[in-house]
Amino acid sequence: MSELTFEQMLEDPNSIKTIHSGEVVEGTVIDVKPEEIVLNIGYKSDGILSKNEYTNDSSVDLASVVKPGDTMEVKVLKVNDGEGQVVLTYKRLAADRGNKRIEEAYNSGEVLKATVAQVLEGGLSVVFEEVRVFIPASLVSDTYEKDLGKYLGQEIEFVISEYNPKRRRYIGDRRQLIVARKAELQRELFERIHEGDVVEGVVKNVTDFGAFVDLGGADGLLHISEMSWGRVEHPKKVFKVGDNLTVLIKEINGSKVALSLKFEDQNPWRDAADKYAIGNVVTGRVARMTDFGAFVELEPGVDALLHVSQISKEHVEKPSDVLNVGQEVTAKIVDFNENDRKISLSIKAMAGSGAAEANQDEVPVDIDAVISAQAEDDAQ
């Protein structure tokens, strides 16, 4: 502690400053210690600013934030602490000013920024200009956040939704900012996209019936039936969260967007009339079976029905008696209907008896009915 000498007092009586508790004074840093800052405040005694009265952040290294020669405004807590020292505070002065800033932000709706200081059971605590602001878990995001720990040490934006200085109750809201930004992004997205557009997206969630793709403002649904021209057993076997996709906007209905990966230039039925003309011999794999016959995948998106009556010259009770799923079979095309996208196969016709004999034993079957029945079995 440095005191004015008697000679200095005689030479300049005005140099002896009168101070009072609660007064805001300006001081010059003359020494920085690990737990306190010493300031010359123009009084007969130096002022002592403890680390605890400088900030609420116990991790702060005083030597890294102030240095000798710096000037700063402080508030007098005690003119004499019993040992002749003047006790000062910086954080309470900053809090007073911070409180004023928060009041202004509350009234104007200003967006504030602060670093998350604590993760509490019910939300986040941030310190804005030495004022603690609580952000409840329900106001942290527009979706449920199971782990708030990821926000610790992160700078976030928020607005003040409740201001009650008497109770020292300052509530922050981050959720409304997120909602507003998403609404703006959605508006911009729907102004930009149209049905038939090809856009980029990121898989956000995968369910049993499809995948939700973030298009940058709204999510689009890529239904399992639109994931491939071929058969997809389960979306999770094809996609995972975070995958980047190039998708086709199939339909826009209000805020709902239906997506597809079935691009027309990749449609396997485009040249099917040539590849699967009646009489052609083809090879495929048994994809699934019913009591009526086996569905053979000739290529992804093109299945053909091998009716039970066309599996062999010998009587076959049911396809599973002689065939297995995944088994490769070679058969002849005996019927092709491009409009209905139906193809009928016959192994029996391969025996040399001709298509006429093959058709003689054929039992009429409604392929659509068989497919529907199979779909119901799969769903169960």
Tab-separated table of C-alpha atoms in Angstrom:
chain	number	residue	atom	x	y	z
A	1	MET	CA	0.000	0.000	0.000
A	2	SER	CA	1.362	3.457	-0.939
A	3	GLU	CA	0.363	6.523	1.046
A	4	LEU	CA	0.779	10.208	0.304
A	5	THR	CA	3.730	11.640	2.214
A	6	PHE	CA	3.305	14.535	4.622
A	7	GLU	CA	5.350	16.726	2.243
A	8	GLN	CA	3.013	15.857	-0.662
A	9	MET	CA	-0.028	16.747	1.433
A	10	LEU	CA	1.505	20.121	2.297
A	11	GLU	CA	2.464	20.840	-1.298
A	12	ASP	CA	-0.951	19.871	-2.712
A	13	PRO	CA	-3.749	19.664	-0.151
A	14	ASN	CA	-6.206	18.955	-3.012
A	15	SER	CA	-4.388	15.709	-3.700
A	16	ILE	CA	-6.074	14.199	-0.670
A	17	LYS	CA	-9.227	12.758	-2.155
A	18	THR	CA	-12.383	12.161	-0.168
A	19	ILE	CA	-14.210	8.970	-1.082
A	20	HIS	CA	-17.384	7.300	0.151
A	21	SER	CA	-18.818	3.809	0.073
A	22	GLY	CA	-20.798	3.223	-3.095
A	23	GLU	CA	-18.851	5.826	-5.040
A	24	VAL	CA	-17.521	5.015	-8.502
A	25	VAL	CA	-13.879	6.036	-8.902
A	26	GLU	CA	-11.198	5.621	-11.518
A	27	GLY	CA	-7.954	3.920	-10.565
A	28	THR	CA	-4.661	2.969	-12.103
A	29	VAL	CA	-3.343	-0.559	-11.704
A	30	ILE	CA	-0.014	-0.530	-9.862
A	31	ASP	CA	0.285	-4.235	-9.051
A	32	VAL	CA	-1.361	-7.513	-10.052
A	33	LYS	CA	-1.206	-10.492	-7.703
A	34	PRO	CA	-2.766	-13.954	-8.126
A	35	GLU	CA	-5.708	-13.082	-5.870
A	36	GLU	CA	-5.929	-9.301	-6.023
A	37	ILE	CA	-5.320	-6.149	-7.981
A	38	VAL	CA	-3.849	-3.049	-6.329
A	39	LEU	CA	-4.984	0.317	-7.672
A	40	ASN	CA	-4.011	3.919	-7.054
A	41	ILE	CA	-7.354	5.702	-6.694
A	42	GLY	CA	-5.936	9.108	-5.645
A	43	TYR	CA	-6.746	8.472	-2.008
A	44	LYS	CA	-4.336	8.351	0.903
A	45	SER	CA	-4.544	4.546	0.662
A	46	ASP	CA	-4.472	2.259	-2.333
A	47	GLY	CA	-7.550	0.349	-3.295
A	48	ILE	CA	-7.661	-3.458	-3.144
A	49	LEU	CA	-9.705	-5.312	-5.750
A	50	SER	CA	-9.899	-9.010	-4.906
A	51	LYS	CA	-10.292	-11.632	-7.591
A	52	ASN	CA	-13.720	-12.484	-6.198
A	53	GLU	CA	-14.770	-8.855	-6.619
A	54	TYR	CA	-13.317	-8.645	-10.097
A	55	THR	CA	-15.326	-11.486	-11.667
A	56	ASN	CA	-17.626	-14.413	-10.956
A	57	ASP	CA	-15.411	-16.616	-13.094
A	58	SER	CA	-12.989	-18.344	-10.721
A	59	SER	CA	-10.885	-19.642	-13.601
A	60	VAL	CA	-9.773	-16.158	-14.684
A	61	ASP	CA	-6.061	-15.379	-14.393
A	62	LEU	CA	-5.891	-11.753	-13.253
A	63	ALA	CA	-2.468	-11.229	-14.835
A	64	SER	CA	-3.948	-12.101	-18.222
A	65	VAL	CA	-6.744	-9.532	-18.063
A	66	VAL	CA	-5.081	-6.485	-16.457
A	67	LYS	CA	-1.547	-5.157	-16.186
A	68	PRO	CA	0.193	-2.310	-14.337
A	69	GLY	CA	-0.635	1.012	-15.925
A	70	ASP	CA	-4.166	0.034	-16.964
A	71	THR	CA	-6.949	2.348	-15.824
A	72	MET	CA	-10.340	1.086	-14.772
A	73	GLU	CA	-13.477	2.260	-13.069
A	74	VAL	CA	-14.350	0.560	-9.799
A	75	LYS	CA	-16.889	0.937	-7.030
A	76	VAL	CA	-15.931	1.558	-3.396
A	77	LEU	CA	-17.295	-1.078	-1.031
A	78	LYS	CA	-15.486	0.034	2.150
A	79	VAL	CA	-13.314	3.056	2.773
A	80	ASN	CA	-11.504	1.202	5.535
A	81	ASP	CA	-11.590	-2.547	5.940
A	82	GLY	CA	-10.076	-2.317	9.445
A	83	GLU	CA	-6.541	-2.458	8.140
A	84	GLY	CA	-6.571	0.898	6.425
A	85	GLN	CA	-7.301	-0.553	2.985
A	86	VAL	CA	-10.008	0.594	0.593
A	87	VAL	CA	-12.061	-2.358	-0.589
A	88	LEU	CA	-13.155	-2.119	-4.218
A	89	THR	CA	-15.402	-4.048	-6.561
A	90	TYR	CA	-15.424	-4.214	-10.321
A	91	LYS	CA	-17.933	-6.988	-10.914
A	92	ARG	CA	-20.738	-5.233	-9.027
A	93	LEU	CA	-20.213	-2.079	-11.029
A	94	ALA	CA	-20.151	-4.189	-14.201
A	95	ALA	CA	-23.276	-5.994	-12.977
A	96	ASP	CA	-25.063	-2.688	-12.454
A	97	ARG	CA	-24.204	-1.688	-15.985
A	98	GLY	CA	-24.951	-5.169	-17.266
A	99	ASN	CA	-28.320	-5.034	-15.559
A	100	LYS	CA	-29.051	-1.817	-17.428
A	101	ARG	CA	-27.994	-3.456	-20.704
A	102	ILE	CA	-30.248	-6.406	-20.019
A	103	GLU	CA	-33.166	-4.109	-19.284
A	104	GLU	CA	-32.573	-2.319	-22.581
A	105	ALA	CA	-32.276	-5.653	-24.424
A	106	TYR	CA	-35.480	-6.888	-22.801
A	107	ASN	CA	-37.381	-3.802	-23.925
A	108	SER	CA	-35.939	-3.766	-27.441
A	109	GLY	CA	-35.727	-7.514	-28.137
A	110	GLU	CA	-32.011	-7.234	-28.836
A	111	VAL	CA	-30.177	-10.485	-29.454
A	112	LEU	CA	-27.404	-10.990	-26.903
A	113	LYS	CA	-24.371	-13.278	-26.973
A	114	ALA	CA	-22.698	-14.978	-24.034
A	115	THR	CA	-20.709	-18.093	-23.215
A	116	VAL	CA	-22.398	-20.915	-21.317
A	117	ALA	CA	-20.788	-20.897	-17.880
A	118	GLN	CA	-22.735	-23.750	-16.271
A	119	VAL	CA	-24.970	-26.627	-17.264
A	120	LEU	CA	-27.641	-27.006	-14.602
A	121	GLU	CA	-30.272	-29.682	-14.119
A	122	GLY	CA	-32.985	-27.491	-15.570
A	123	GLY	CA	-31.103	-25.506	-18.188
A	124	LEU	CA	-28.080	-23.346	-18.942
A	125	SER	CA	-26.476	-20.476	-17.060
A	126	VAL	CA	-24.680	-17.736	-18.969
A	127	VAL	CA	-22.959	-14.610	-17.673
A	128	PHE	CA	-23.626	-11.455	-19.638
A	129	GLU	CA	-21.619	-8.469	-18.449
A	130	GLU	CA	-21.379	-9.990	-14.964
A	131	VAL	CA	-25.116	-10.725	-14.796
A	132	ARG	CA	-26.201	-14.342	-14.647
A	133	VAL	CA	-28.960	-15.230	-17.077
A	134	PHE	CA	-30.777	-18.563	-16.852
A	135	ILE	CA	-31.990	-20.306	-20.003
A	136	PRO	CA	-34.467	-23.101	-19.138
A	137	ALA	CA	-34.022	-26.403	-20.978
A	138	SER	CA	-37.345	-25.848	-22.745
A	139	LEU	CA	-36.007	-22.592	-24.221
A	140	VAL	CA	-32.586	-23.882	-25.296
A	141	SER	CA	-33.794	-25.341	-28.591
A	142	ASP	CA	-36.952	-25.972	-30.607
A	143	THR	CA	-36.472	-29.711	-30.077
A	144	TYR	CA	-35.894	-31.776	-26.950
A	145	GLU	CA	-32.253	-31.702	-25.911
A	146	LYS	CA	-31.308	-34.776	-23.938
A	147	ASP	CA	-27.710	-33.714	-23.321
A	148	LEU	CA	-27.187	-30.051	-22.507
A	149	GLY	CA	-23.551	-30.706	-21.644
A	150	LYS	CA	-22.501	-30.055	-25.240
A	151	TYR	CA	-23.255	-26.358	-24.723
A	152	LEU	CA	-20.734	-25.855	-21.907
A	153	GLY	CA	-18.182	-23.232	-22.956
A	154	GLN	CA	-20.068	-22.532	-26.173
A	155	GLU	CA	-21.062	-18.994	-27.124
A	156	ILE	CA	-24.786	-18.821	-27.813
A	157	GLU	CA	-27.325	-16.192	-28.812
A	158	PHE	CA	-30.506	-15.481	-26.887
A	159	VAL	CA	-33.060	-12.818	-26.076
A	160	ILE	CA	-34.294	-11.797	-22.637
A	161	SER	CA	-37.828	-13.118	-22.171
A	162	GLU	CA	-38.212	-12.222	-18.497
A	163	TYR	CA	-36.632	-9.339	-16.578
A	164	ASN	CA	-37.150	-9.049	-12.820
A	165	PRO	CA	-34.252	-7.229	-11.109
A	166	LYS	CA	-35.913	-7.249	-7.686
A	167	ARG	CA	-35.803	-11.040	-7.643
A	168	ARG	CA	-32.628	-11.115	-9.719
A	169	ARG	CA	-34.563	-13.205	-12.191
A	170	TYR	CA	-33.261	-12.900	-15.741
A	171	ILE	CA	-34.570	-15.514	-18.182
A	172	GLY	CA	-33.047	-16.028	-21.604
A	173	ASP	CA	-34.731	-17.596	-24.635
A	174	ARG	CA	-32.761	-19.212	-27.450
A	175	ARG	CA	-35.659	-21.234	-28.823
A	176	GLN	CA	-37.538	-18.346	-30.447
A	177	LEU	CA	-34.418	-17.347	-32.368
A	178	ILE	CA	-34.062	-20.865	-33.760
A	179	VAL	CA	-37.753	-20.992	-34.685
A	180	ALA	CA	-37.547	-17.611	-36.414
A	181	ARG	CA	-34.423	-18.571	-38.366
A	182	LYS	CA	-35.919	-21.870	-39.474
A	183	ALA	CA	-39.064	-20.088	-40.615
A	184	GLU	CA	-36.965	-17.690	-42.685
A	185	LEU	CA	-34.923	-20.533	-44.173
A	186	GLN	CA	-38.123	-22.414	-44.970
A	187	ARG	CA	-39.593	-19.361	-46.684
A	188	GLU	CA	-36.448	-18.938	-48.772
A	189	LEU	CA	-36.375	-22.657	-49.620
A	190	PHE	CA	-39.967	-22.785	-50.859
A	191	GLU	CA	-39.379	-19.697	-52.972
A	192	ARG	CA	-36.465	-21.496	-54.606
A	193	ILE	CA	-37.589	-25.092	-55.170
A	194	HIS	CA	-40.177	-26.595	-57.529
A	195	GLU	CA	-41.518	-30.056	-58.308
A	196	GLY	CA	-39.098	-31.833	-60.609
A	197	ASP	CA	-36.025	-30.055	-59.238
A	198	VAL	CA	-32.955	-32.059	-58.265
A	199	VAL	CA	-31.509	-30.803	-54.964
A	200	GLU	CA	-28.917	-31.701	-52.354
A	201	GLY	CA	-29.844	-32.796	-48.846
A	202	VAL	CA	-28.594	-34.523	-45.710
A	203	VAL	CA	-30.285	-37.491	-44.057
A	204	LYS	CA	-31.663	-36.259	-40.742
A	205	ASN	CA	-33.590	-39.304	-39.522
A	206	VAL	CA	-34.287	-42.844	-40.719
A	207	THR	CA	-37.532	-44.662	-39.880
A	208	ASP	CA	-39.182	-47.940	-40.846
A	209	PHE	CA	-41.102	-46.251	-43.673
A	210	GLY	CA	-38.497	-43.878	-45.040
A	211	ALA	CA	-35.880	-41.219	-44.413
A	212	PHE	CA	-36.256	-37.540	-43.603
A	213	VAL	CA	-33.838	-35.387	-45.566
A	214	ASP	CA	-32.846	-31.869	-44.487
A	215	LEU	CA	-33.057	-29.645	-47.554
A	216	GLY	CA	-31.756	-26.561	-45.753
A	217	GLY	CA	-34.943	-24.982	-44.472
A	218	ALA	CA	-37.369	-27.902	-44.432
A	219	ASP	CA	-37.315	-31.679	-44.263
A	220	GLY	CA	-38.445	-33.813	-47.162
A	221	LEU	CA	-39.689	-37.401	-46.881
A	222	LEU	CA	-37.964	-40.011	-48.972
A	223	HIS	CA	-40.442	-42.873	-48.703
A	224	ILE	CA	-39.151	-46.439	-48.847
A	225	SER	CA	-41.026	-46.928	-52.123
A	226	GLU	CA	-39.054	-44.045	-53.668
A	227	MET	CA	-35.589	-45.094	-52.516
A	228	SER	CA	-34.807	-47.296	-55.482
A	229	TRP	CA	-36.276	-48.736	-58.651
A	230	GLY	CA	-35.574	-52.044	-56.943
A	231	ARG	CA	-36.856	-53.516	-53.708
A	232	VAL	CA	-35.613	-52.021	-50.408
A	233	GLU	CA	-35.959	-54.271	-47.369
A	234	HIS	CA	-35.455	-51.533	-44.782
A	235	PRO	CA	-34.339	-47.895	-45.046
A	236	LYS	CA	-31.706	-48.391	-42.318
A	237	LYS	CA	-29.970	-50.934	-44.526
A	238	VAL	CA	-29.522	-48.274	-47.187
A	239	PHE	CA	-29.085	-44.949	-45.379
A	240	LYS	CA	-27.715	-43.543	-42.159
A	241	VAL	CA	-27.997	-40.150	-40.492
A	242	GLY	CA	-25.566	-37.691	-42.039
A	243	ASP	CA	-25.539	-39.192	-45.539
A	244	ASN	CA	-25.445	-36.613	-48.342
A	245	LEU	CA	-28.035	-37.249	-51.040
A	246	THR	CA	-28.981	-35.873	-54.430
A	247	VAL	CA	-32.760	-36.209	-54.566
A	248	LEU	CA	-35.639	-35.419	-56.876
A	249	ILE	CA	-38.498	-33.266	-55.591
A	250	LYS	CA	-41.466	-35.399	-56.519
A	251	GLU	CA	-44.238	-33.349	-54.915
A	252	ILE	CA	-44.739	-30.187	-52.842
A	253	ASN	CA	-47.930	-30.059	-50.808
A	254	GLY	CA	-48.004	-27.027	-48.550
A	255	SER	CA	-45.023	-27.424	-46.223
A	256	LYS	CA	-44.651	-31.128	-47.035
A	257	VAL	CA	-42.080	-32.239	-49.578
A	258	ALA	CA	-42.038	-35.734	-51.096
A	259	LEU	CA	-38.667	-36.866	-52.439
A	260	SER	CA	-37.516	-39.627	-54.732
A	261	LEU	CA	-34.349	-41.339	-55.883
A	262	LYS	CA	-36.140	-42.929	-58.829
A	263	PHE	CA	-34.717	-40.790	-61.620
A	264	GLU	CA	-36.413	-41.391	-64.962
A	265	ASP	CA	-33.145	-41.757	-66.873
A	266	GLN	CA	-32.391	-44.724	-64.598
A	267	ASN	CA	-35.836	-46.314	-65.041
A	268	PRO	CA	-35.187	-49.990	-65.854
A	269	TRP	CA	-38.490	-50.168	-67.772
A	270	ARG	CA	-37.326	-47.656	-70.394
A	271	ASP	CA	-35.802	-50.368	-72.596
A	272	ALA	CA	-37.603	-53.327	-71.042
A	273	ALA	CA	-39.591	-54.004	-74.236
A	274	ASP	CA	-36.399	-55.011	-76.028
A	275	LYS	CA	-34.676	-56.816	-73.156
A	276	TYR	CA	-37.751	-58.752	-72.066
A	277	ALA	CA	-39.566	-59.440	-75.307
A	278	ILE	CA	-41.644	-62.639	-75.430
A	279	GLY	CA	-39.388	-65.543	-76.263
A	280	ASN	CA	-36.251	-64.070	-74.725
A	281	VAL	CA	-34.383	-66.236	-72.267
A	282	VAL	CA	-33.400	-64.395	-69.085
A	283	THR	CA	-31.646	-65.107	-65.800
A	284	GLY	CA	-32.631	-63.706	-62.429
A	285	ARG	CA	-32.760	-64.429	-58.712
A	286	VAL	CA	-35.760	-65.510	-56.692
A	287	ALA	CA	-36.708	-62.462	-54.630
A	288	ARG	CA	-39.780	-63.786	-52.799
A	289	MET	CA	-42.353	-66.532	-53.016
A	290	THR	CA	-46.069	-67.033	-52.544
A	291	ASP	CA	-48.238	-70.126	-52.874
A	292	PHE	CA	-48.986	-69.051	-56.459
A	293	GLY	CA	-45.445	-68.717	-57.647
A	294	ALA	CA	-42.078	-67.040	-57.261
A	295	PHE	CA	-41.148	-63.470	-58.060
A	296	VAL	CA	-37.839	-63.342	-59.876
A	297	GLU	CA	-35.810	-60.133	-59.885
A	298	LEU	CA	-34.385	-59.711	-63.378
A	299	GLU	CA	-32.726	-56.426	-62.370
A	300	PRO	CA	-33.408	-53.844	-59.657
A	301	GLY	CA	-36.930	-52.580	-60.312
A	302	VAL	CA	-37.968	-55.361	-62.672
A	303	ASP	CA	-39.616	-58.440	-61.185
A	304	ALA	CA	-41.261	-61.226	-63.153
A	305	LEU	CA	-43.731	-63.861	-62.003
A	306	LEU	CA	-42.768	-67.506	-62.366
A	307	HIS	CA	-46.128	-69.171	-61.788
A	308	VAL	CA	-46.109	-72.466	-59.902
A	309	SER	CA	-47.471	-74.205	-63.006
A	310	GLN	CA	-44.464	-73.021	-65.025
A	311	ILE	CA	-41.683	-74.127	-62.696
A	312	SER	CA	-41.413	-77.701	-63.948
A	313	LYS	CA	-43.065	-80.286	-66.188
A	314	GLU	CA	-43.583	-82.246	-63.018
A	315	HIS	CA	-46.363	-81.198	-60.688
A	316	VAL	CA	-45.160	-78.704	-58.075
A	317	GLU	CA	-47.352	-78.195	-55.007
A	318	LYS	CA	-45.760	-74.894	-54.016
A	319	PRO	CA	-42.673	-72.989	-55.208
A	320	SER	CA	-40.772	-73.396	-51.941
A	321	ASP	CA	-40.682	-77.167	-52.552
A	322	VAL	CA	-38.182	-76.687	-55.390
A	323	LEU	CA	-36.910	-73.092	-55.136
A	324	ASN	CA	-35.129	-70.960	-52.534
A	325	VAL	CA	-35.017	-67.199	-52.090
A	326	GLY	CA	-31.791	-65.950	-53.664
A	327	GLN	CA	-31.546	-68.883	-56.041
A	328	GLU	CA	-30.580	-68.055	-59.624
A	329	VAL	CA	-32.990	-69.304	-62.268
A	330	THR	CA	-33.062	-69.182	-66.061
A	331	ALA	CA	-36.434	-68.989	-67.777
A	332	LYS	CA	-38.189	-67.868	-70.937
A	333	ILE	CA	-40.383	-64.758	-71.230
A	334	VAL	CA	-43.905	-66.007	-72.037
A	335	ASP	CA	-45.792	-62.753	-71.479
A	336	PHE	CA	-44.817	-59.061	-71.409
A	337	ASN	CA	-47.194	-56.197	-70.586
A	338	GLU	CA	-45.343	-52.883	-70.692
A	339	ASN	CA	-48.311	-50.731	-69.647
A	340	ASP	CA	-48.967	-52.735	-66.480
A	341	ARG	CA	-45.289	-53.581	-66.055
A	342	LYS	CA	-45.978	-57.297	-65.802
A	343	ILE	CA	-43.722	-60.070	-67.002
A	344	SER	CA	-44.445	-63.797	-66.878
A	345	LEU	CA	-41.743	-66.480	-66.958
A	346	SER	CA	-41.638	-70.177	-67.645
A	347	ILE	CA	-38.912	-72.699	-66.884
A	348	LYS	CA	-41.069	-75.415	-68.365
A	349	ALA	CA	-40.957	-73.694	-71.747
A	350	MET	CA	-37.192	-74.114	-71.664
A	351	ALA	CA	-37.641	-77.891	-71.959
A	352	GLY	CA	-38.362	-77.604	-75.680
A	353	SER	CA	-42.105	-78.178	-75.552
A	354	GLY	CA	-42.673	-74.618	-76.739
A	355	ALA	CA	-44.657	-71.761	-75.437
A	356	ALA	CA	-47.922	-73.306	-76.593
A	357	GLU	CA	-47.534	-76.237	-74.212
A	358	ALA	CA	-46.408	-73.876	-71.506
A	359	ASN	CA	-49.558	-71.809	-71.928
A	360	GLN	CA	-51.756	-74.914	-71.978
A	361	ASP	CA	-51.072	-75.698	-68.304
A	362	GLU	CA	-50.868	-72.108	-67.125
A	363	VAL	CA	-53.292	-71.100	-64.414
A	364	PRO	CA	-54.473	-67.460	-64.745
A	365	VAL	CA	-53.229	-65.304	-61.901
A	366	ASP	CA	-53.731	-61.657	-60.958
A	367	ILE	CA	-50.163	-60.445	-60.429
A	368	ASP	CA	-51.328	-57.271	-58.684
A	369	ALA	CA	-53.343	-59.338	-56.220
A	370	VAL	CA	-50.349	-61.538	-55.521
A	371	ILE	CA	-48.095	-58.518	-54.982
A	372	SER	CA	-50.643	-56.933	-52.651
A	373	ALA	CA	-50.956	-60.140	-50.661
A	374	GLN	CA	-47.173	-60.352	-50.406
A	375	ALA	CA	-46.995	-56.731	-49.255
A	376	GLU	CA	-49.541	-57.454	-46.503
A	377	ASP	CA	-47.494	-60.471	-45.402
A	378	ASP	CA	-44.341	-58.332	-45.289
A	379	ALA	CA	-46.116	-55.682	-43.230
A	380	GLN	CA	-47.139	-58.297	-40.668
